[in-house]
Coordinates of C-alpha atoms in Angstrom, one line a residue:
X1 CA 32.9 47.5 -63.0
X2 CA 33.3 45.9 -59.6
X3 CA 31.8 42.5 -58.8
X4 CA 29.3 42.5 -56.0
X5 CA 30.6 39.1 -54.8
X6 CA 33.3 39.0 -52.2
X7 CA 36.3 36.7 -52.9
X8 CA 35.0 34.5 -50.0
X9 CA 31.6 34.0 -51.6
X10 CA 33.1 33.2 -54.9
X11 CA 35.5 30.6 -53.3
X12 CA 32.5 29.2 -51.4
X13 CA 30.4 28.8 -54.6
X14 CA 33.5 27.3 -56.5
X15 CA 34.1 24.8 -53.7
X16 CA 30.5 23.7 -53.7
X17 CA 30.7 23.0 -57.5
X18 CA 34.0 21.0 -56.9
X19 CA 32.3 19.0 -54.1
X20 CA 29.4 18.1 -56.3
X21 CA 31.7 17.1 -59.2
X22 CA 33.8 15.0 -56.9
X23 CA 30.7 13.2 -55.5
X24 CA 29.7 12.3 -59.1
X25 CA 33.2 11.2 -60.1
X26 CA 33.6 9.1 -56.9
X27 CA 30.3 7.4 -57.4
X28 CA 31.0 6.5 -61.0
X29 CA 34.5 5.1 -60.0
X30 CA 33.3 3.3 -56.9
X31 CA 30.3 1.6 -58.4
X32 CA 31.5 1.0 -62.0
X33 CA 29.7 -2.4 -62.5
X34 CA 26.5 -3.3 -60.7
X35 CA 24.5 -6.6 -60.8
X36 CA 20.9 -6.8 -61.9
X37 CA 18.3 -4.8 -60.1
X38 CA 16.7 -7.8 -58.5
X39 CA 19.9 -8.8 -56.7
X40 CA 20.7 -7.7 -53.2
X41 CA 23.6 -5.3 -52.5
X42 CA 27.0 -6.6 -51.4
X43 CA 27.3 -5.8 -47.7
X44 CA 30.7 -5.7 -45.9
X45 CA 30.7 -8.5 -43.3
X46 CA 30.6 -8.6 -40.3
X47 CA 30.5 -4.7 -40.1
X48 CA 27.1 -4.4 -41.9
X49 CA 25.5 -7.8 -41.2
X50 CA 22.8 -6.0 -39.3
X51 CA 21.6 -4.5 -42.6
X52 CA 20.5 -7.9 -43.9
X53 CA 16.8 -7.9 -44.8
X54 CA 14.9 -10.9 -43.3
X55 CA 14.0 -13.9 -45.4
X56 CA 10.6 -13.6 -47.1
X57 CA 11.5 -10.2 -48.6
X58 CA 13.0 -9.6 -52.0
X59 CA 14.3 -6.6 -54.0
X60 CA 11.4 -5.0 -55.7
X61 CA 13.1 -1.8 -56.9
X62 CA 16.6 -0.3 -57.0
X63 CA 17.4 3.4 -57.5
X64 CA 20.5 5.6 -57.7
X65 CA 20.2 8.9 -55.7
X66 CA 22.1 12.1 -56.0
X67 CA 21.4 15.2 -54.0
X68 CA 22.2 16.8 -50.6
X69 CA 21.9 16.1 -46.9
X70 CA 20.7 19.3 -45.3
X71 CA 22.1 20.5 -41.9
X72 CA 21.3 23.5 -39.7
X73 CA 23.8 25.1 -37.3
X74 CA 22.2 25.3 -33.8
X75 CA 25.0 27.4 -32.2
X76 CA 26.9 24.3 -31.0
X77 CA 26.4 21.5 -33.6
X78 CA 25.3 20.8 -37.1
X79 CA 21.9 19.1 -36.8
X80 CA 20.5 17.0 -39.6
X81 CA 17.3 18.4 -41.1
X82 CA 16.4 16.3 -44.2
X83 CA 17.6 14.7 -47.4
X84 CA 16.8 16.2 -50.8
X85 CA 17.7 14.0 -53.7
X86 CA 16.5 12.8 -57.1
X87 CA 16.2 9.1 -57.8
X88 CA 17.3 7.6 -61.1
X89 CA 16.9 4.3 -62.9
X90 CA 20.6 3.8 -63.6
X91 CA 24.1 4.7 -62.4
X92 CA 24.5 7.3 -65.2
X93 CA 21.6 9.3 -63.7
X94 CA 19.3 8.8 -66.7
X95 CA 15.6 8.5 -66.3
X96 CA 14.5 10.2 -63.1
X97 CA 12.1 7.9 -61.4
X98 CA 11.4 9.8 -58.2
X99 CA 12.5 12.0 -55.3
X100 CA 13.7 11.6 -51.8
X101 CA 12.9 14.1 -49.0
X102 CA 12.1 14.6 -45.3
X103 CA 10.4 11.8 -43.5
X104 CA 12.5 10.1 -44.8
X105 CA 10.1 9.7 -47.8
X106 CA 10.7 8.3 -51.2
X107 CA 8.1 9.3 -53.9
X108 CA 7.9 7.8 -57.4
X109 CA 7.0 9.9 -60.4
X110 CA 3.6 8.1 -60.5
X111 CA 2.9 9.4 -56.9
X112 CA 3.4 6.2 -54.8
X113 CA 5.2 7.0 -51.5
X114 CA 6.9 5.1 -48.7
X115 CA 8.1 6.6 -45.4
X116 CA 10.8 4.8 -43.6
X117 CA 12.1 4.6 -40.1
X118 CA 15.7 3.7 -39.2
X119 CA 16.3 0.3 -37.9
X120 CA 20.1 -0.3 -38.2
X121 CA 23.2 1.4 -39.5
X122 CA 26.9 0.8 -40.2
X123 CA 29.8 3.0 -41.4
X124 CA 32.1 1.2 -43.9
X125 CA 33.5 4.6 -45.0
X126 CA 34.2 7.2 -42.4
X127 CA 34.1 10.0 -45.0
X128 CA 30.5 9.3 -45.9
X129 CA 27.1 9.0 -44.2
X130 CA 26.2 5.6 -42.8
X131 CA 24.6 2.7 -44.7
X132 CA 21.2 2.0 -43.3
X133 CA 18.4 -0.5 -43.1
X134 CA 15.0 1.1 -42.7
X135 CA 11.6 -0.4 -42.1
X136 CA 8.6 0.9 -44.1
X137 CA 6.5 2.9 -41.6
X138 CA 3.8 3.8 -44.1
X139 CA 3.0 3.9 -47.8
X140 CA 0.5 5.7 -50.0
X141 CA -1.0 5.3 -53.4
X142 CA -0.6 2.3 -55.7
X143 CA 2.8 2.0 -57.5
X144 CA 6.3 0.8 -57.0
X145 CA 6.5 1.9 -53.3
X146 CA 3.0 0.7 -52.3
X147 CA 4.1 -2.7 -50.8
X148 CA 7.7 -1.9 -49.6
X149 CA 8.7 -3.6 -46.4
X150 CA 12.3 -2.6 -46.0
X151 CA 14.7 -0.1 -47.6
X152 CA 18.5 -0.2 -47.6
X153 CA 20.8 2.8 -48.2
X154 CA 24.2 1.6 -49.4
X155 CA 27.3 2.7 -51.3
X156 CA 27.1 6.2 -49.8
X157 CA 29.5 9.0 -50.9
X158 CA 29.7 12.3 -49.0
X159 CA 26.7 13.8 -47.2
X160 CA 28.4 14.2 -43.8
X161 CA 27.9 17.4 -41.7
X162 CA 30.4 20.2 -42.3
X163 CA 33.7 19.7 -40.4
X164 CA 33.9 23.3 -39.2
X165 CA 31.4 25.3 -37.1
X166 CA 28.7 27.4 -38.5
X167 CA 28.9 31.2 -38.5
X168 CA 25.4 32.0 -37.3
X169 CA 22.6 30.1 -35.6
X170 CA 20.2 28.8 -38.2
X171 CA 22.8 28.6 -41.0
X172 CA 22.0 25.9 -43.5
X173 CA 24.6 23.6 -45.1
X174 CA 23.7 21.5 -48.1
X175 CA 26.2 18.6 -48.3
X176 CA 26.4 16.7 -51.6
X177 CA 25.8 13.0 -51.4
X178 CA 25.1 10.0 -53.6
X179 CA 23.8 6.5 -52.6
X180 CA 21.9 3.5 -53.8
X181 CA 18.5 2.6 -52.4
X182 CA 17.2 -1.0 -52.5
X183 CA 13.4 -1.3 -51.8
X184 CA 12.1 -4.7 -50.7
X185 CA 8.6 -6.2 -50.6
X186 CA 7.3 -9.4 -49.1
X187 CA 7.7 -12.3 -51.5
X188 CA 4.1 -13.5 -50.7
X189 CA 2.8 -10.1 -51.7
X190 CA 1.6 -9.1 -48.2
X191 CA 2.4 -5.6 -46.8
X192 CA 3.8 -6.8 -43.5
X193 CA 7.5 -6.9 -42.7
X194 CA 8.8 -10.1 -41.2

C-alpha cells in the first residue's frame, strides 16, 4: 500500500519534531539553575540595560513558556501574526498556569488577563527572538495578572521567522520557541506603572 504523504511532507513533519525537541533541549541546558521566583532575571549589560524595570515595581509572578511564534507569508516577507504558548510554573514544564496568545495577552488558569505593549527590546542571541520589556496596557479579572505593571520576556530560544521564502501568499509558519516571562507589580499595590 502506498503512503499518501510525499517524501517532502514527511521530511517537513520530521523537521518540525526535531526543531521542537531541540528547543526543549536547549532551554533545559541553557537555564539549568534558576533563582527564586521573586528575583529579577539576569540581564546582559549594557546590551539589555533598557529592559530594567523602574524602581517601585517587584516581581509578582514568573512563568516558563513553550509554544510557537506564528508568521504569515505576504508574498515578500514573513509577517509576525501572534504567539501561542502554554505557561508553566517551573522549568520542567510541570503545572500549567496559563496561556499566552495574540495581543500580546497572558491569561491565568483562573481567568485573570494582562495585555502588554512593547516598550524596549534587545537581542543577546541572534538565533532567537528578542528579549523584551512590555508595559501593561490593560488587565481583567482578579488574580495573578490583575495588578501587573511590566512584563519581561527573557532567555528566549528559537521563534524567529523562517529563513527561506514562503511558497504561497498566506502560508503560515509555526516556529517553536521557549522563554521566561517575569511579571511585575507596583510595590505599593497600586495599578500604575512608574
